mmCIF file of C-alpha atoms in Angstrom:
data_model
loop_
_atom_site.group_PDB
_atom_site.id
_atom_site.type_symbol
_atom_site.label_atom_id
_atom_site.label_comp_id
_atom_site.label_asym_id
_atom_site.label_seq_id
_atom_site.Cartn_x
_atom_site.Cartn_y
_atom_site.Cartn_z
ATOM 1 C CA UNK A 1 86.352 145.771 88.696
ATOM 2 C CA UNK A 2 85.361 146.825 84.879
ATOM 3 C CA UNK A 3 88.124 144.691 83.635
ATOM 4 C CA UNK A 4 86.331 141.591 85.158
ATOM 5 C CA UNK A 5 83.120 142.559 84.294
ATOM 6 C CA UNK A 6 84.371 142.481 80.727
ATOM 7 C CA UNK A 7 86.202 139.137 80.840
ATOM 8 C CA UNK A 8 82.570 137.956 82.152
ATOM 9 C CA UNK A 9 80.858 139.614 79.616
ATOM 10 C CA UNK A 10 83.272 138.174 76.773
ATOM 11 C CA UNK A 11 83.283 134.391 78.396
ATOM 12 C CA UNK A 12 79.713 134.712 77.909
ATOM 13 C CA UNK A 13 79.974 135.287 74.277
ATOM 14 C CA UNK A 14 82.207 132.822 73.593
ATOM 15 C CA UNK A 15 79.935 130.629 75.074
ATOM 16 C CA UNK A 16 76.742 131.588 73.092
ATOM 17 C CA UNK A 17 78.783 132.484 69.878
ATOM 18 C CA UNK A 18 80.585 129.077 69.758
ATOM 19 C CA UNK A 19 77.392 126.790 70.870
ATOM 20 C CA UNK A 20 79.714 125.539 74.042
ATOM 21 C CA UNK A 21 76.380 124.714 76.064
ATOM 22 C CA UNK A 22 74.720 122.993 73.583
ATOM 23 C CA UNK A 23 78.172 120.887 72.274
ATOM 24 C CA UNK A 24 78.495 120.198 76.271
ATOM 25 C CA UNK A 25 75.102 118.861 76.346
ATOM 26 C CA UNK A 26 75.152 116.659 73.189
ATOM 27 C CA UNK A 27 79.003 115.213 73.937
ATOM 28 C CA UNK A 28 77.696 114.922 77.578
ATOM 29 C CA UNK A 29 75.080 111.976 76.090
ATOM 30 C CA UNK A 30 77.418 110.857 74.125
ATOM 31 C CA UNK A 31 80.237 110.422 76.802
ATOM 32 C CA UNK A 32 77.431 109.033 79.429
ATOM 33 C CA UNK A 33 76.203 106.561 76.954
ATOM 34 C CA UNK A 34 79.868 105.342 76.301
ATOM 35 C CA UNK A 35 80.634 105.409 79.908
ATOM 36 C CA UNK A 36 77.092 103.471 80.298
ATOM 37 C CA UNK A 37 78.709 100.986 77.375
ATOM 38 C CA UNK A 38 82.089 100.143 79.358
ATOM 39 C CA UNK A 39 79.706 99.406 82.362
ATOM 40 C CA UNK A 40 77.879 96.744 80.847
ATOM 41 C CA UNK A 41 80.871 95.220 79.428
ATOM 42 C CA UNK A 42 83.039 95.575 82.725
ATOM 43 C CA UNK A 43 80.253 94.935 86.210
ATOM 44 C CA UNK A 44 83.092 93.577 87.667
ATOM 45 C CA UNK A 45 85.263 96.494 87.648
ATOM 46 C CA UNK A 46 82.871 99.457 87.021
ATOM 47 C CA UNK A 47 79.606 99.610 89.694
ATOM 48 C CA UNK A 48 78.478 102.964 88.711
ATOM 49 C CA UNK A 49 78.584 105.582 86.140
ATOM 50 C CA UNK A 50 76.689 108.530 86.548
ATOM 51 C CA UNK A 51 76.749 112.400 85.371
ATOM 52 C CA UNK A 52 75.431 115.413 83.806
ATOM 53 C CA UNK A 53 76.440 117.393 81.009
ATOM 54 C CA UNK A 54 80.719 116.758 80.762
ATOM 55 C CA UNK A 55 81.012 116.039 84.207
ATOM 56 C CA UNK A 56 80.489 112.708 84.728
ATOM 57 C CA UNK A 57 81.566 109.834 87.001
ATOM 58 C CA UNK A 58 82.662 106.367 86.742
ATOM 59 C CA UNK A 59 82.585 104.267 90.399
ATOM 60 C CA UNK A 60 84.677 101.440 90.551
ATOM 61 C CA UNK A 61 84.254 98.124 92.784
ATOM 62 C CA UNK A 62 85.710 97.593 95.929
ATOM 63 C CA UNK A 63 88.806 95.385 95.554
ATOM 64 C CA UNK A 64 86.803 92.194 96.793
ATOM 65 C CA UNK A 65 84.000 92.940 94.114
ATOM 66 C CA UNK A 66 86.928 92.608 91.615
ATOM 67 C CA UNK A 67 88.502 89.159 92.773
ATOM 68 C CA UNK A 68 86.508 85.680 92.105
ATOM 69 C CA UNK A 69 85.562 83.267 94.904
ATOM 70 C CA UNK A 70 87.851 82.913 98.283
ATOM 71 C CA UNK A 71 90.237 85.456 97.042
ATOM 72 C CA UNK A 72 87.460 88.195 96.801
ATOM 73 C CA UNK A 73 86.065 87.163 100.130
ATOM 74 C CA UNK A 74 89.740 86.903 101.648
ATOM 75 C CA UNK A 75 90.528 90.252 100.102
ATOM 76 C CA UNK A 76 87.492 91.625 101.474
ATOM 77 C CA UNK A 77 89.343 92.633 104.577
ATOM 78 C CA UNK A 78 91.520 94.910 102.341
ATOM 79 C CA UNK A 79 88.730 96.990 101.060
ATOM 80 C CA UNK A 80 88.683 99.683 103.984
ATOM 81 C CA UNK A 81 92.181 100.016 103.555
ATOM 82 C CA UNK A 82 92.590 99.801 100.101
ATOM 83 C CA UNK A 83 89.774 101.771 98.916
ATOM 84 C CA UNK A 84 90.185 103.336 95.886
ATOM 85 C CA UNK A 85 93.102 101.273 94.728
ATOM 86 C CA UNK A 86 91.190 100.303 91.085
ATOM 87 C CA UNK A 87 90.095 103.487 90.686
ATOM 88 C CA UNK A 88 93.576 104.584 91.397
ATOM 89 C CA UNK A 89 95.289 101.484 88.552
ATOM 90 C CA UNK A 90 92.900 102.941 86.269
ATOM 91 C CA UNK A 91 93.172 106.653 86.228
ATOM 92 C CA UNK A 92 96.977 106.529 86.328
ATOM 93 C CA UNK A 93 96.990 103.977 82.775
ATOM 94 C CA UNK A 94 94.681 106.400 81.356
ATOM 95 C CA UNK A 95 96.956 109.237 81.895
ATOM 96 C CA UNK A 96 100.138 107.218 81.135
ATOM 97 C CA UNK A 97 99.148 105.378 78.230
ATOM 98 C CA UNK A 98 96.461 107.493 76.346
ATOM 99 C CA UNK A 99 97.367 111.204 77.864
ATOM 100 C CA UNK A 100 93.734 111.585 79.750
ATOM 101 C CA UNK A 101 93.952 113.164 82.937
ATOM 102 C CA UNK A 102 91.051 111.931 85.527
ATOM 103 C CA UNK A 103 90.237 113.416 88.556
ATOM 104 C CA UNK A 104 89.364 112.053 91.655
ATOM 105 C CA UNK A 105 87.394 112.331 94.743
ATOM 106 C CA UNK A 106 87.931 112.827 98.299
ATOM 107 C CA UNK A 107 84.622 111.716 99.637
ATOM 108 C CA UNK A 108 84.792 107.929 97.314
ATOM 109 C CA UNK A 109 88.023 107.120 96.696
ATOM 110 C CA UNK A 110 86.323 104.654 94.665
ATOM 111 C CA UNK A 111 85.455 106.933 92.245
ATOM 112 C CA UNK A 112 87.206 108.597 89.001
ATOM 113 C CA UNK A 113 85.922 112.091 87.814
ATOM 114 C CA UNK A 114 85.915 113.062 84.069
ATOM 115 C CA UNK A 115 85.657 116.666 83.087
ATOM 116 C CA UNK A 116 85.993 117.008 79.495
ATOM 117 C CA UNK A 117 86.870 120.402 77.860
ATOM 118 C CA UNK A 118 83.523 122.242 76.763
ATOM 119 C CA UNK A 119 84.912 122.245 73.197
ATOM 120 C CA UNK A 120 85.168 118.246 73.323
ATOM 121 C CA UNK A 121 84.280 116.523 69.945
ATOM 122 C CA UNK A 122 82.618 112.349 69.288
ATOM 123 C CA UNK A 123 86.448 111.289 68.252
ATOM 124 C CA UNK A 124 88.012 112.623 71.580
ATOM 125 C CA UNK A 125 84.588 110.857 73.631
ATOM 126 C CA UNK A 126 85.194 107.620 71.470
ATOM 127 C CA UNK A 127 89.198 107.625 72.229
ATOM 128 C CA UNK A 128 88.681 108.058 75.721
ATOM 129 C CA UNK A 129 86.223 105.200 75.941
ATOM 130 C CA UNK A 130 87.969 102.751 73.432
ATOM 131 C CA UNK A 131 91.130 103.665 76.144
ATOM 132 C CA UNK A 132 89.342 102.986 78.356
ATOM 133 C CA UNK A 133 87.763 99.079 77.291
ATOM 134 C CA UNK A 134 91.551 98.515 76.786
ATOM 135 C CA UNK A 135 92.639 99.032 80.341
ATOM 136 C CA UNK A 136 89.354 97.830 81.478
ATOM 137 C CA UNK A 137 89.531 94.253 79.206
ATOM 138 C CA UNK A 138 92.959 93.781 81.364
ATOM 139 C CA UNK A 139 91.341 92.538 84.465
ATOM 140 C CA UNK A 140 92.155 93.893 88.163
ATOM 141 C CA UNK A 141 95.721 92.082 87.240
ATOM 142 C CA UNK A 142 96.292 93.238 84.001
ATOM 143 C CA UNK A 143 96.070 97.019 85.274
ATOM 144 C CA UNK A 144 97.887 96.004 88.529
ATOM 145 C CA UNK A 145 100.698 94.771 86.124
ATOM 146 C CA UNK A 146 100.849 97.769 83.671
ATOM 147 C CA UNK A 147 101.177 100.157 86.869
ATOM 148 C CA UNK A 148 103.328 97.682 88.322
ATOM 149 C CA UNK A 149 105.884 97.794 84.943
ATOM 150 C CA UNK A 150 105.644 101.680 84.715
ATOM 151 C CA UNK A 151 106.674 101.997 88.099
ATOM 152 C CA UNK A 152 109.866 100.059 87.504
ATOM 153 C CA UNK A 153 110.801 101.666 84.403
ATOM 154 C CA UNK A 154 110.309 104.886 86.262
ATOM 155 C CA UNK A 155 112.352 104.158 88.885
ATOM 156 C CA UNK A 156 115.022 101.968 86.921
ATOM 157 C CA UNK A 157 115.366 105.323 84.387
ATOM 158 C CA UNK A 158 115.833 108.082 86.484
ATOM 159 C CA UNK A 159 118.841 109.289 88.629
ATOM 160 C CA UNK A 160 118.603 109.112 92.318
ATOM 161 C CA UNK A 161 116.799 111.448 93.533
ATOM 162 C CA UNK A 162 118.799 112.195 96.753
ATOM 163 C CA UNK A 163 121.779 114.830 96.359
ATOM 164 C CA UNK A 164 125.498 113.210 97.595
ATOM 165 C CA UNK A 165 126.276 114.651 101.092
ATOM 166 C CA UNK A 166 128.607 117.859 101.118
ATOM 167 C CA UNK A 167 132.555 116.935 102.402
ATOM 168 C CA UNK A 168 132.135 119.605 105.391
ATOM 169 C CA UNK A 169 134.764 118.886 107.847
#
């Protein structure tokens, strides 16, 4: 039990000695007012961004909410189903094209969780937002596309992934 007590203690330090609450608290504005930035630019897409500190969360539109006219209407039978499904487009670009990792939720499938590093600095917060205008300025079919093209090179560059059957006689 000392040993932990110690690893608390020193965490603790690090934390005071390295001003990690009040560089989470300044980035945190920061990456809210970006996220706040890539909302006004994308209402179609994005219908919520909210947050405190470095954890902060982006809620994206119901497929329907995404899709002009008839085609939103017609898709909004899908929603239920497909919940999550931009959210999902999204957050797998990001990681694929840019190297962020997102997180997501259980309870809104709809929404994409970003938990920055404590030690985050403005040029990581303004990649990850710049990234993120460039999926974003894709459209719904833009990102269904990109995930759509990784998916076949994936598959189309790998082996099989089932082993050949043994000759037992």
């Amino acid at each position: 039990m000392g040993e932990a007590c110690c690893t608390a203690i020193e965490t603790l330090h690090i934390l005071h000695d390295e001003n990690l609450l009040t560089n989470a608290a300044e980035q945190g504005k920061h990456l809210l007012n970006g996220l706040r930035w890539l909302h006004r630019r994308h209402p179609k897409l994005i219908r919520d961004v909210r947050g405190s500190g470095l954890m902060a969360a982006i809620e994206f539109a119901d497929l329907s909410g995404c899709l002009p006219g008839l085609t939103g209407r017609m898709a909004g039978m899908l929603d239920q189903p497909l919940r999550g499904s931009v959210a999902m487009l999204a957050g797998s670009q990001l990681l694929s094209e840019f190297g962020i990792l997102v997180a997501f939720t259980d309870h809104n499938r709809n929404v994409v969780r970003l938990e920055p590093p404590l030690t985050i600095r403005p040029q990581h917060i303004n990649m990850l937002v710049e990234g993120f205008d460039d999926l974003l300025s894709q459209g719904l079919k833009g990102l269904a596309a990109g995930y759509l093209r990784r998916q076949y090179r994936t598959q189309t560059t790998q082996p099989p992934t089932t082993r050949p059957r043994a000759n037992i006689p």
